[in-house]
Amino acid sequence: MLELLTDPTILEAAANEYTVEAAEAWSEGIRVGAAALSVGLAALASGYAERQIGAAAVGAMAEDPSTFGRGLILTVLPETLVIFAIVVIFLV
Amino acid sequence: MTRLRYVGSDEGGSNLAYVNARVRARRAALLDEADYRKLIRMGPNEIARFLEETEYEREVNALGARHSGVDLVEYALNENLSRHFRDMLDWADGHLYEQIARYLRKFDAWNIKTALRGIYTDSERAEIENDLIRAGELSDAQLNAMLDAANVEAVIEASSGTMFHDALVEAFDAFEETNLLFPLENAIDRVFFENLISGVAVDAGPAARVLGGQRLSTGSPTDIYHEFLIAEIDFVNVRNALRIARSGAEMDTADYLIEGGRLFDAAELARLVRNMDDLVAVIRESRYGDRLSDALNALEEAESMLEVERAIDVALVEYGDWLGSRHPVSVCPVVSYILAKELEVRNIRAIARGREAGLSEEEIREELVMP
């Protein structure tokens, strides 16, 4: 039994397996991180873009409530950025 | 409390997009040519009824029980104007608020001038009060004090605490000498515009201050607003210069030149007002030549200055619109809305008064100013 544990070839194989696993985990982590970053940045950008559009849309609606539909559509247009970012999650 | 400064906001926490959207909606709701054509054929009561179906509904309904005919139209117009301009101040934040507030002081200037003119001509208190536009910074108490004033000096007294007071006191001597209101009115205009332009120059940063508005526009919203104000000052100077040149009066033009414009300096103006042709030629060759060509053509044809002044008003609104389209999200659309709204109110008033006085449709149409 002791021989088995101290056998250099077995030890080496175990070490190699461990390194491969670690590398795989590491790359998986990077991938998830990249996806999270892309969604996060895209969300930030669309929020920034929606800020002005939303303000203008609310202004227009206050004057004429019939612009609600159009205002809403224009306000959420930059939301497409986030949708593209979600596609990125599946690609990475 | 310090205001939040938005990331990337170029105008110190201004909510330009919101205010612009609202102002543009209101601009679109202004009466158009077809409406004016209808109004011209109506009597005062019909006009009031017509207004009830437009932007003016709230005021006409509120005042309808107490007044009728021309009075109703008149009061409703003034109330509506004040409400719209107060609304803009309610919406605006940050620099935009300051810019609008500073611009709306023009109604303070207007109100003090109206009070001066009214007292000077011994008009009825109610009549003067009708002409006030309560859209500026002056409180009702201050305005009432001016209305109650017995003479011009008392009006100036009542203006103490406003930015106009010192200049009025200074101009009072000239008024006493000539017994004309022009020095006082001009003092008010000068204070108003000089305050306006210096405020913007400070906003625009050190470059603008050092070069006194002579620098090239970088296209930022503040710069464009600055450009508009310079144009407005130039237009006022053009109007005054044409008036002086036409009247042929010998006066010290330096006193009547509003600083901050680009078109004239004091020495040049003094030379130009002696020769109408030179003055017109200089204006035609200036940067405003194309815009003012209607006014100058009218000057050559028309008997009276009125048509020329109307053409200058239209040119200013068009210039504001043009600047507003060059920089869509800036204070320019707001300012050109203020001008357009003023013109509309003036037009409706002219129609109502003209109809009551029994003027013909043609005569009334000539009174209208349509951008």
Short mmCIF file of C-alpha atoms in Angstrom, two decimals:
data_model
loop_
_atom_site.label_atom_id
_atom_site.label_comp_id
_atom_site.label_asym_id
_atom_site.label_seq_id
_atom_site.Cartn_x
_atom_site.Cartn_y
_atom_site.Cartn_z
CA MET A 1 0.00 0.00 0.00
CA LEU A 2 2.79 2.34 1.02
CA GLU A 3 4.59 1.43 -2.17
CA LEU A 4 1.59 2.45 -4.17
CA LEU A 5 1.46 5.89 -2.54
CA THR A 6 5.13 6.58 -2.99
CA ASP A 7 5.31 5.26 -6.57
CA PRO A 8 6.70 8.22 -8.55
CA THR A 9 4.79 7.44 -11.75
CA ILE A 10 1.47 7.32 -9.93
CA LEU A 11 2.26 10.52 -8.07
CA GLU A 12 3.16 12.24 -11.30
CA ALA A 13 -0.05 11.17 -12.99
CA ALA A 14 -2.08 12.42 -10.04
CA ALA A 15 -0.27 15.76 -10.11
CA ASN A 16 -0.87 16.13 -13.86
CA GLU A 17 -4.55 15.43 -13.45
CA TYR A 18 -4.74 18.02 -10.72
CA THR A 19 -3.06 20.67 -12.93
CA VAL A 20 -5.42 20.00 -15.83
CA GLU A 21 -8.42 20.33 -13.55
CA ALA A 22 -7.08 23.55 -12.11
CA ALA A 23 -6.42 24.96 -15.55
CA GLU A 24 -9.92 24.01 -16.67
CA ALA A 25 -11.47 25.61 -13.61
CA TRP A 26 -9.35 28.66 -14.13
CA SER A 27 -10.41 29.12 -17.76
CA GLU A 28 -14.06 28.53 -16.84
CA GLY A 29 -13.73 31.24 -14.26
CA ILE A 30 -12.23 33.66 -16.78
CA ARG A 31 -15.08 32.90 -19.20
CA VAL A 32 -17.77 33.56 -16.64
CA GLY A 33 -15.99 36.71 -15.55
CA ALA A 34 -15.77 37.97 -19.13
CA ALA A 35 -19.46 37.29 -19.72
CA ALA A 36 -20.39 39.07 -16.50
CA LEU A 37 -18.22 42.02 -17.44
CA SER A 38 -19.73 42.29 -20.91
CA VAL A 39 -23.30 42.19 -19.60
CA GLY A 40 -22.45 44.62 -16.84
CA LEU A 41 -20.77 47.13 -19.13
CA ALA A 42 -23.55 46.84 -21.70
CA ALA A 43 -26.16 47.43 -18.99
CA LEU A 44 -24.25 50.47 -17.77
CA ALA A 45 -24.04 51.84 -21.31
CA SER A 46 -27.74 51.33 -22.00
CA GLY A 47 -28.60 52.93 -18.69
CA TYR A 48 -26.50 55.92 -19.67
CA ALA A 49 -28.19 56.12 -23.06
CA GLU A 50 -31.66 55.71 -21.60
CA ARG A 51 -31.12 58.50 -19.13
CA GLN A 52 -31.53 61.29 -21.68
CA ILE A 53 -34.14 59.49 -23.77
CA GLY A 54 -36.21 58.65 -20.70
CA ALA A 55 -36.08 62.24 -19.48
CA ALA A 56 -37.15 63.54 -22.87
CA ALA A 57 -39.88 60.89 -23.18
CA VAL A 58 -41.31 61.73 -19.77
CA GLY A 59 -41.29 65.39 -20.75
CA ALA A 60 -43.14 64.67 -23.96
CA MET A 61 -45.65 62.45 -22.15
CA ALA A 62 -46.32 65.15 -19.57
CA GLU A 63 -47.30 67.48 -22.39
CA ASP A 64 -49.20 64.92 -24.43
CA PRO A 65 -50.08 61.58 -22.82
CA SER A 66 -50.74 60.02 -26.23
CA THR A 67 -46.98 59.85 -26.79
CA PHE A 68 -46.71 57.18 -24.07
CA GLY A 69 -46.33 54.24 -26.50
CA ARG A 70 -43.75 55.88 -28.72
CA GLY A 71 -41.90 57.30 -25.74
CA LEU A 72 -41.69 53.88 -24.12
CA ILE A 73 -40.37 52.23 -27.28
CA LEU A 74 -37.72 54.89 -27.79
CA THR A 75 -36.73 54.74 -24.14
CA VAL A 76 -36.10 50.99 -24.18
CA LEU A 77 -34.33 50.92 -27.55
CA PRO A 78 -30.85 51.04 -25.95
CA GLU A 79 -31.93 47.94 -24.02
CA THR A 80 -30.90 46.01 -27.17
CA LEU A 81 -27.32 46.53 -26.00
CA VAL A 82 -28.01 44.30 -23.01
CA ILE A 83 -29.74 41.72 -25.20
CA PHE A 84 -26.65 41.50 -27.41
CA ALA A 85 -24.56 41.15 -24.30
CA ILE A 86 -26.72 38.21 -23.21
CA VAL A 87 -25.98 36.55 -26.57
CA VAL A 88 -22.31 36.92 -25.66
CA ILE A 89 -22.93 34.76 -22.56
CA PHE A 90 -23.92 31.84 -24.76
CA LEU A 91 -21.05 32.35 -27.17
CA VAL A 92 -18.22 32.29 -24.62
CA MET B 1 -27.95 70.89 -0.55
CA THR B 2 -25.55 70.39 -3.41
CA ARG B 3 -27.07 69.21 -6.62
CA LEU B 4 -25.96 65.92 -8.09
CA ARG B 5 -23.72 66.41 -11.05
CA TYR B 6 -24.49 63.82 -13.69
CA VAL B 7 -21.60 61.99 -15.27
CA GLY B 8 -21.00 63.52 -18.69
CA SER B 9 -23.45 66.33 -18.13
CA ASP B 10 -22.01 69.31 -19.94
CA GLU B 11 -24.23 71.88 -18.29
CA GLY B 12 -23.76 71.37 -14.57
CA GLY B 13 -26.74 69.20 -13.69
CA SER B 14 -29.12 70.65 -16.25
CA ASN B 15 -31.99 68.47 -17.40
CA LEU B 16 -31.82 69.71 -20.97
CA ALA B 17 -33.47 66.68 -22.56
CA TYR B 18 -36.56 66.87 -20.35
CA VAL B 19 -37.04 70.62 -20.67
CA ASN B 20 -36.41 70.53 -24.41
CA ALA B 21 -39.01 67.83 -24.97
CA ARG B 22 -41.63 69.77 -23.04
CA VAL B 23 -40.76 73.08 -24.64
CA ARG B 24 -40.85 71.60 -28.13
CA ALA B 25 -44.26 70.10 -27.45
CA ARG B 26 -45.51 73.53 -26.38
CA ARG B 27 -43.87 75.16 -29.35
CA ALA B 28 -45.77 72.77 -31.60
CA ALA B 29 -49.01 73.74 -29.87
CA LEU B 30 -48.63 77.41 -30.81
CA LEU B 31 -51.20 78.77 -33.23
CA ASP B 32 -50.36 78.49 -36.90
CA GLU B 33 -51.21 80.64 -39.88
CA ALA B 34 -54.54 78.92 -40.49
CA ASP B 35 -55.60 79.69 -36.91
CA TYR B 36 -54.68 83.33 -37.35
CA ARG B 37 -56.71 83.47 -40.56
CA LYS B 38 -59.72 82.24 -38.58
CA LEU B 39 -59.07 84.60 -35.68
CA ILE B 40 -58.89 87.65 -37.91
CA ARG B 41 -62.50 87.11 -38.95
CA MET B 42 -63.79 86.74 -35.38
CA GLY B 43 -65.13 89.24 -32.87
CA PRO B 44 -63.61 89.50 -29.36
CA ASN B 45 -66.10 87.07 -27.81
CA GLU B 46 -65.58 84.55 -30.57
CA ILE B 47 -61.84 84.86 -30.09
CA ALA B 48 -62.29 84.06 -26.39
CA ARG B 49 -64.36 81.02 -27.32
CA PHE B 50 -61.78 79.93 -29.85
CA LEU B 51 -59.01 80.26 -27.27
CA GLU B 52 -61.03 78.07 -24.94
CA GLU B 53 -60.29 75.16 -27.25
CA THR B 54 -56.55 75.76 -27.31
CA GLU B 55 -53.64 76.11 -24.88
CA TYR B 56 -55.47 79.01 -23.26
CA GLU B 57 -58.39 76.89 -22.06
CA ARG B 58 -57.52 76.98 -18.36
CA GLU B 59 -57.15 80.76 -18.21
CA VAL B 60 -60.21 81.52 -20.31
CA ASN B 61 -62.33 79.24 -18.11
CA ALA B 62 -60.93 80.67 -14.90
CA LEU B 63 -61.45 84.28 -15.94
CA GLY B 64 -64.60 83.78 -18.03
CA ALA B 65 -66.96 84.42 -15.12
CA ARG B 66 -65.48 87.81 -14.29
CA HIS B 67 -64.56 89.25 -17.67
CA SER B 68 -65.73 89.15 -21.24
CA GLY B 69 -64.72 90.26 -24.70
CA VAL B 70 -61.36 91.95 -25.16
CA ASP B 71 -60.73 92.11 -21.41
CA LEU B 72 -61.13 88.36 -21.10
CA VAL B 73 -58.76 87.74 -24.01
CA GLU B 74 -56.26 90.21 -22.63
CA TYR B 75 -56.21 88.80 -19.09
CA ALA B 76 -56.17 85.21 -20.33
CA LEU B 77 -53.20 85.90 -22.60
CA ASN B 78 -51.16 87.50 -19.85
CA GLU B 79 -52.01 84.80 -17.33
CA ASN B 80 -51.16 82.09 -19.82
CA LEU B 81 -47.84 83.67 -20.69
CA SER B 82 -46.88 83.93 -17.04
CA ARG B 83 -47.93 80.34 -16.38
CA HIS B 84 -45.91 78.94 -19.27
CA PHE B 85 -42.79 80.80 -18.28
CA ARG B 86 -43.13 79.89 -14.62
CA ASP B 87 -43.53 76.26 -15.70
CA MET B 88 -40.21 76.38 -17.47
CA LEU B 89 -38.51 77.55 -14.30
CA ASP B 90 -40.21 74.73 -12.41
CA TRP B 91 -38.85 72.15 -14.82
CA ALA B 92 -35.33 73.38 -15.23
CA ASP B 93 -32.39 72.45 -13.02
CA GLY B 94 -28.81 73.56 -12.66
CA HIS B 95 -27.32 75.91 -15.20
CA LEU B 96 -30.35 75.70 -17.41
CA TYR B 97 -32.46 77.13 -14.61
CA GLU B 98 -30.08 80.02 -14.20
CA GLN B 99 -29.99 80.71 -17.90
CA ILE B 100 -33.76 80.73 -18.22
CA ALA B 101 -34.24 82.79 -15.06
CA ARG B 102 -31.74 85.33 -16.27
CA TYR B 103 -33.45 85.52 -19.62
CA LEU B 104 -36.89 85.88 -18.05
CA ARG B 105 -35.71 89.00 -16.26
CA LYS B 106 -36.55 90.58 -19.57
CA PHE B 107 -40.10 90.69 -18.24
CA ASP B 108 -38.88 92.55 -15.16
CA ALA B 109 -37.33 95.02 -17.57
CA TRP B 110 -40.59 95.11 -19.52
CA ASN B 111 -42.66 95.63 -16.36
CA ILE B 112 -40.53 98.47 -15.06
CA LYS B 113 -40.60 100.09 -18.50
CA THR B 114 -44.37 99.68 -18.66
CA ALA B 115 -44.79 101.23 -15.21
CA LEU B 116 -42.52 104.12 -16.19
CA ARG B 117 -44.36 104.72 -19.44
CA GLY B 118 -47.74 104.44 -17.74
CA ILE B 119 -46.91 106.86 -14.96
CA TYR B 120 -45.20 109.19 -17.42
CA THR B 121 -48.30 109.34 -19.64
CA ASP B 122 -50.70 109.53 -16.66
CA SER B 123 -52.47 106.31 -17.61
CA GLU B 124 -55.05 104.63 -15.41
CA ARG B 125 -53.62 102.18 -12.89
CA ALA B 126 -55.77 99.35 -14.23
CA GLU B 127 -54.58 100.04 -17.75
CA ILE B 128 -50.93 99.81 -16.75
CA GLU B 129 -51.63 96.70 -14.75
CA ASN B 130 -53.15 95.06 -17.84
CA ASP B 131 -49.91 95.44 -19.67
CA LEU B 132 -47.71 93.90 -16.99
CA ILE B 133 -46.44 90.40 -17.60
CA ARG B 134 -45.94 88.68 -14.30
CA ALA B 135 -43.31 86.25 -15.48
CA GLY B 136 -40.13 87.74 -14.12
CA GLU B 137 -38.56 87.91 -10.71
CA LEU B 138 -40.31 91.01 -9.35
CA SER B 139 -42.81 90.19 -6.63
CA ASP B 140 -46.42 91.32 -6.75
CA ALA B 141 -45.66 93.70 -3.87
CA GLN B 142 -42.87 95.34 -5.85
CA LEU B 143 -45.02 95.63 -8.95
CA ASN B 144 -47.91 97.09 -6.97
CA ALA B 145 -45.58 99.63 -5.40
CA MET B 146 -44.60 100.72 -8.90
CA LEU B 147 -48.20 100.93 -10.00
CA ASP B 148 -49.07 103.05 -6.98
CA ALA B 149 -46.19 105.43 -7.64
CA ALA B 150 -47.19 109.04 -8.15
CA ASN B 151 -44.38 110.01 -10.52
CA VAL B 152 -41.41 108.61 -12.39
CA GLU B 153 -39.09 109.20 -9.45
CA ALA B 154 -41.32 107.11 -7.22
CA VAL B 155 -41.25 104.25 -9.72
CA ILE B 156 -37.47 104.32 -9.60
CA GLU B 157 -37.69 104.36 -5.82
CA ALA B 158 -39.91 101.29 -5.94
CA SER B 159 -37.38 99.46 -8.08
CA SER B 160 -34.79 99.55 -5.29
CA GLY B 161 -33.39 96.13 -4.55
CA THR B 162 -33.50 95.11 -8.20
CA MET B 163 -30.49 95.15 -10.48
CA PHE B 164 -32.05 98.01 -12.43
CA HIS B 165 -32.18 100.49 -9.58
CA ASP B 166 -28.67 101.97 -9.75
CA ALA B 167 -28.76 102.47 -13.51
CA LEU B 168 -32.17 104.12 -13.27
CA VAL B 169 -30.96 106.54 -10.61
CA GLU B 170 -28.02 107.39 -12.86
CA ALA B 171 -30.22 107.91 -15.91
CA PHE B 172 -32.70 110.03 -13.98
CA ASP B 173 -30.67 113.21 -14.55
CA ALA B 174 -30.79 112.69 -18.30
CA PHE B 175 -34.53 112.15 -18.00
CA GLU B 176 -35.00 115.38 -16.09
CA GLU B 177 -32.95 117.30 -18.63
CA THR B 178 -34.72 116.00 -21.72
CA ASN B 179 -38.04 115.00 -20.18
CA LEU B 180 -37.92 111.95 -22.45
CA LEU B 181 -38.23 108.37 -21.23
CA PHE B 182 -35.65 107.08 -23.68
CA PRO B 183 -32.65 107.42 -21.30
CA LEU B 184 -34.48 105.46 -18.58
CA GLU B 185 -35.71 102.76 -20.94
CA ASN B 186 -32.31 102.43 -22.43
CA ALA B 187 -30.70 102.17 -19.01
CA ILE B 188 -33.00 99.24 -18.24
CA ASP B 189 -32.13 97.48 -21.51
CA ARG B 190 -28.45 98.00 -20.94
CA VAL B 191 -28.52 96.57 -17.43
CA PHE B 192 -30.56 93.61 -18.59
CA PHE B 193 -28.37 92.67 -21.53
CA GLU B 194 -25.09 93.36 -19.83
CA ASN B 195 -26.12 91.18 -16.91
CA LEU B 196 -27.27 88.48 -19.30
CA ILE B 197 -24.13 88.37 -21.37
CA SER B 198 -21.73 88.65 -18.46
CA GLY B 199 -23.49 85.76 -16.77
CA VAL B 200 -23.04 83.60 -19.83
CA ALA B 201 -19.44 84.63 -20.31
CA VAL B 202 -18.72 83.53 -16.76
CA ASP B 203 -20.46 80.23 -17.42
CA ALA B 204 -18.48 79.73 -20.59
CA GLY B 205 -15.22 79.84 -18.72
CA PRO B 206 -12.09 81.96 -18.68
CA ALA B 207 -11.56 81.97 -22.46
CA ALA B 208 -14.79 83.80 -23.08
CA ARG B 209 -14.10 86.27 -20.31
CA VAL B 210 -10.66 87.21 -21.54
CA LEU B 211 -11.67 87.67 -25.14
CA GLY B 212 -15.03 89.24 -24.37
CA GLY B 213 -17.15 87.11 -26.65
CA GLN B 214 -14.84 87.52 -29.63
CA ARG B 215 -13.67 83.93 -29.62
CA LEU B 216 -14.91 81.38 -32.08
CA SER B 217 -17.77 79.21 -31.00
CA THR B 218 -16.71 75.71 -30.04
CA GLY B 219 -20.25 74.51 -30.44
CA SER B 220 -20.94 73.76 -26.79
CA PRO B 221 -24.49 74.62 -25.68
CA THR B 222 -23.25 77.55 -23.60
CA ASP B 223 -21.35 78.94 -26.57
CA ILE B 224 -24.37 78.69 -28.78
CA TYR B 225 -26.51 80.45 -26.20
CA HIS B 226 -23.82 83.10 -25.98
CA GLU B 227 -23.98 83.53 -29.74
CA PHE B 228 -27.74 83.94 -29.60
CA LEU B 229 -27.50 86.63 -26.94
CA ILE B 230 -24.89 88.49 -28.96
CA ALA B 231 -27.26 88.37 -31.92
CA GLU B 232 -30.10 89.66 -29.77
CA ILE B 233 -27.97 92.57 -28.55
CA ASP B 234 -26.89 93.29 -32.12
CA PHE B 235 -30.53 93.30 -33.23
CA VAL B 236 -31.49 95.71 -30.45
CA ASN B 237 -28.57 97.93 -31.45
CA VAL B 238 -29.61 97.74 -35.10
CA ARG B 239 -33.13 98.76 -34.14
CA ASN B 240 -31.95 101.68 -32.03
CA ALA B 241 -29.46 102.78 -34.68
CA LEU B 242 -32.12 102.71 -37.39
CA ARG B 243 -34.49 104.66 -35.15
CA ILE B 244 -31.91 107.31 -34.37
CA ALA B 245 -30.78 107.54 -37.99
CA ARG B 246 -34.35 107.86 -39.18
CA SER B 247 -35.33 110.48 -36.65
CA GLY B 248 -32.22 112.47 -37.57
CA ALA B 249 -31.88 113.49 -33.94
CA GLU B 250 -28.51 114.56 -32.66
CA MET B 251 -27.80 112.41 -29.64
CA ASP B 252 -24.82 110.87 -28.01
CA THR B 253 -25.12 107.38 -29.43
CA ALA B 254 -22.55 105.94 -27.06
CA ASP B 255 -25.15 106.17 -24.32
CA TYR B 256 -27.56 104.07 -26.30
CA LEU B 257 -25.25 101.34 -27.47
CA ILE B 258 -25.65 98.09 -25.57
CA GLU B 259 -22.28 96.56 -24.88
CA GLY B 260 -21.53 93.00 -25.82
CA GLY B 261 -22.70 93.04 -29.42
CA ARG B 262 -20.42 92.33 -32.35
CA LEU B 263 -21.86 94.61 -34.96
CA PHE B 264 -21.04 98.11 -33.79
CA ASP B 265 -18.68 99.84 -31.47
CA ALA B 266 -19.47 103.27 -30.07
CA ALA B 267 -17.30 105.28 -32.47
CA GLU B 268 -18.55 103.48 -35.54
CA LEU B 269 -22.15 103.81 -34.46
CA ALA B 270 -21.79 107.55 -33.92
CA ARG B 271 -20.52 107.88 -37.50
CA LEU B 272 -23.12 105.55 -39.01
CA VAL B 273 -26.27 107.07 -37.52
CA ARG B 274 -25.54 110.27 -39.42
CA ASN B 275 -25.79 108.48 -42.73
CA MET B 276 -28.66 106.06 -43.25
CA ASP B 277 -27.21 104.56 -46.46
CA ASP B 278 -23.91 103.72 -44.82
CA LEU B 279 -25.71 102.20 -41.86
CA VAL B 280 -27.85 100.00 -44.09
CA ALA B 281 -24.80 99.00 -46.14
CA VAL B 282 -22.89 97.99 -43.00
CA ILE B 283 -25.80 95.91 -41.75
CA ARG B 284 -26.22 94.27 -45.16
CA GLU B 285 -22.58 93.24 -45.25
CA SER B 286 -22.55 91.99 -41.66
CA ARG B 287 -23.03 88.39 -40.57
CA TYR B 288 -26.73 89.14 -40.12
CA GLY B 289 -27.10 90.57 -43.63
CA ASP B 290 -29.19 87.71 -44.98
CA ARG B 291 -31.37 87.45 -41.93
CA LEU B 292 -32.08 91.14 -41.75
CA SER B 293 -32.53 91.64 -45.49
CA ASP B 294 -36.34 91.55 -45.10
CA ALA B 295 -36.13 94.27 -42.48
CA LEU B 296 -33.81 96.39 -44.60
CA ASN B 297 -36.00 95.97 -47.67
CA ALA B 298 -38.98 97.02 -45.59
CA LEU B 299 -37.00 100.03 -44.44
CA GLU B 300 -36.41 101.11 -48.00
CA GLU B 301 -40.06 100.70 -48.95
CA ALA B 302 -41.99 101.42 -45.80
CA GLU B 303 -43.10 104.69 -44.41
CA SER B 304 -43.02 103.64 -40.77
CA MET B 305 -40.47 101.90 -38.57
CA LEU B 306 -43.11 99.45 -37.35
CA GLU B 307 -42.70 97.09 -40.25
CA VAL B 308 -38.94 97.16 -39.88
CA GLU B 309 -39.19 96.37 -36.19
CA ARG B 310 -41.53 93.48 -36.90
CA ALA B 311 -39.11 92.09 -39.46
CA ILE B 312 -36.31 92.32 -36.90
CA ASP B 313 -38.44 90.40 -34.37
CA VAL B 314 -39.11 87.67 -36.91
CA ALA B 315 -35.43 87.53 -37.84
CA LEU B 316 -34.49 87.00 -34.20
CA VAL B 317 -36.92 84.11 -33.73
CA GLU B 318 -35.65 82.52 -36.93
CA TYR B 319 -32.07 82.94 -35.79
CA GLY B 320 -32.97 81.26 -32.49
CA ASP B 321 -34.58 78.38 -34.36
CA TRP B 322 -31.56 78.02 -36.58
CA LEU B 323 -29.22 77.89 -33.59
CA GLY B 324 -31.61 75.44 -31.94
CA SER B 325 -31.35 73.13 -34.91
CA ARG B 326 -27.58 73.37 -34.89
CA HIS B 327 -27.56 72.23 -31.29
CA PRO B 328 -30.89 70.54 -30.64
CA VAL B 329 -30.41 69.86 -26.93
CA SER B 330 -29.48 73.27 -25.58
CA VAL B 331 -31.09 76.33 -24.11
CA CYS B 332 -31.65 77.79 -27.61
CA PRO B 333 -34.95 76.04 -28.34
CA VAL B 334 -36.17 77.27 -24.95
CA VAL B 335 -35.23 80.85 -25.72
CA SER B 336 -36.73 80.78 -29.19
CA TYR B 337 -39.91 79.31 -27.68
CA ILE B 338 -40.04 82.25 -25.26
CA LEU B 339 -39.77 84.63 -28.20
CA ALA B 340 -42.32 82.75 -30.30
CA LYS B 341 -44.79 82.60 -27.42
CA GLU B 342 -44.40 86.31 -26.83
CA LEU B 343 -45.10 86.98 -30.50
CA GLU B 344 -48.18 84.78 -30.40
CA VAL B 345 -49.59 86.61 -27.40
CA ARG B 346 -48.83 89.91 -29.06
CA ASN B 347 -50.57 88.77 -32.26
CA ILE B 348 -53.73 87.54 -30.56
CA ARG B 349 -53.89 90.75 -28.56
CA ALA B 350 -53.48 92.80 -31.74
CA ILE B 351 -56.30 90.86 -33.39
CA ALA B 352 -58.66 91.23 -30.42
CA ARG B 353 -57.94 94.92 -30.01
CA GLY B 354 -58.06 95.52 -33.74
CA ARG B 355 -61.43 93.81 -34.09
CA GLU B 356 -62.81 95.81 -31.22
CA ALA B 357 -61.55 99.04 -32.73
CA GLY B 358 -63.23 98.03 -35.99
CA LEU B 359 -60.08 97.68 -38.09
CA SER B 360 -60.39 95.84 -41.37
CA GLU B 361 -58.99 92.34 -41.80
CA GLU B 362 -56.27 93.70 -44.01
CA GLU B 363 -55.19 96.27 -41.43
CA ILE B 364 -55.06 93.66 -38.69
CA ARG B 365 -53.08 91.26 -40.88
CA GLU B 366 -50.45 93.95 -41.29
CA GLU B 367 -50.08 94.14 -37.52
CA LEU B 368 -49.26 90.47 -37.13
CA VAL B 369 -45.73 89.19 -36.69
CA MET B 370 -45.40 85.66 -37.97
CA PRO B 371 -42.12 83.76 -37.92
#
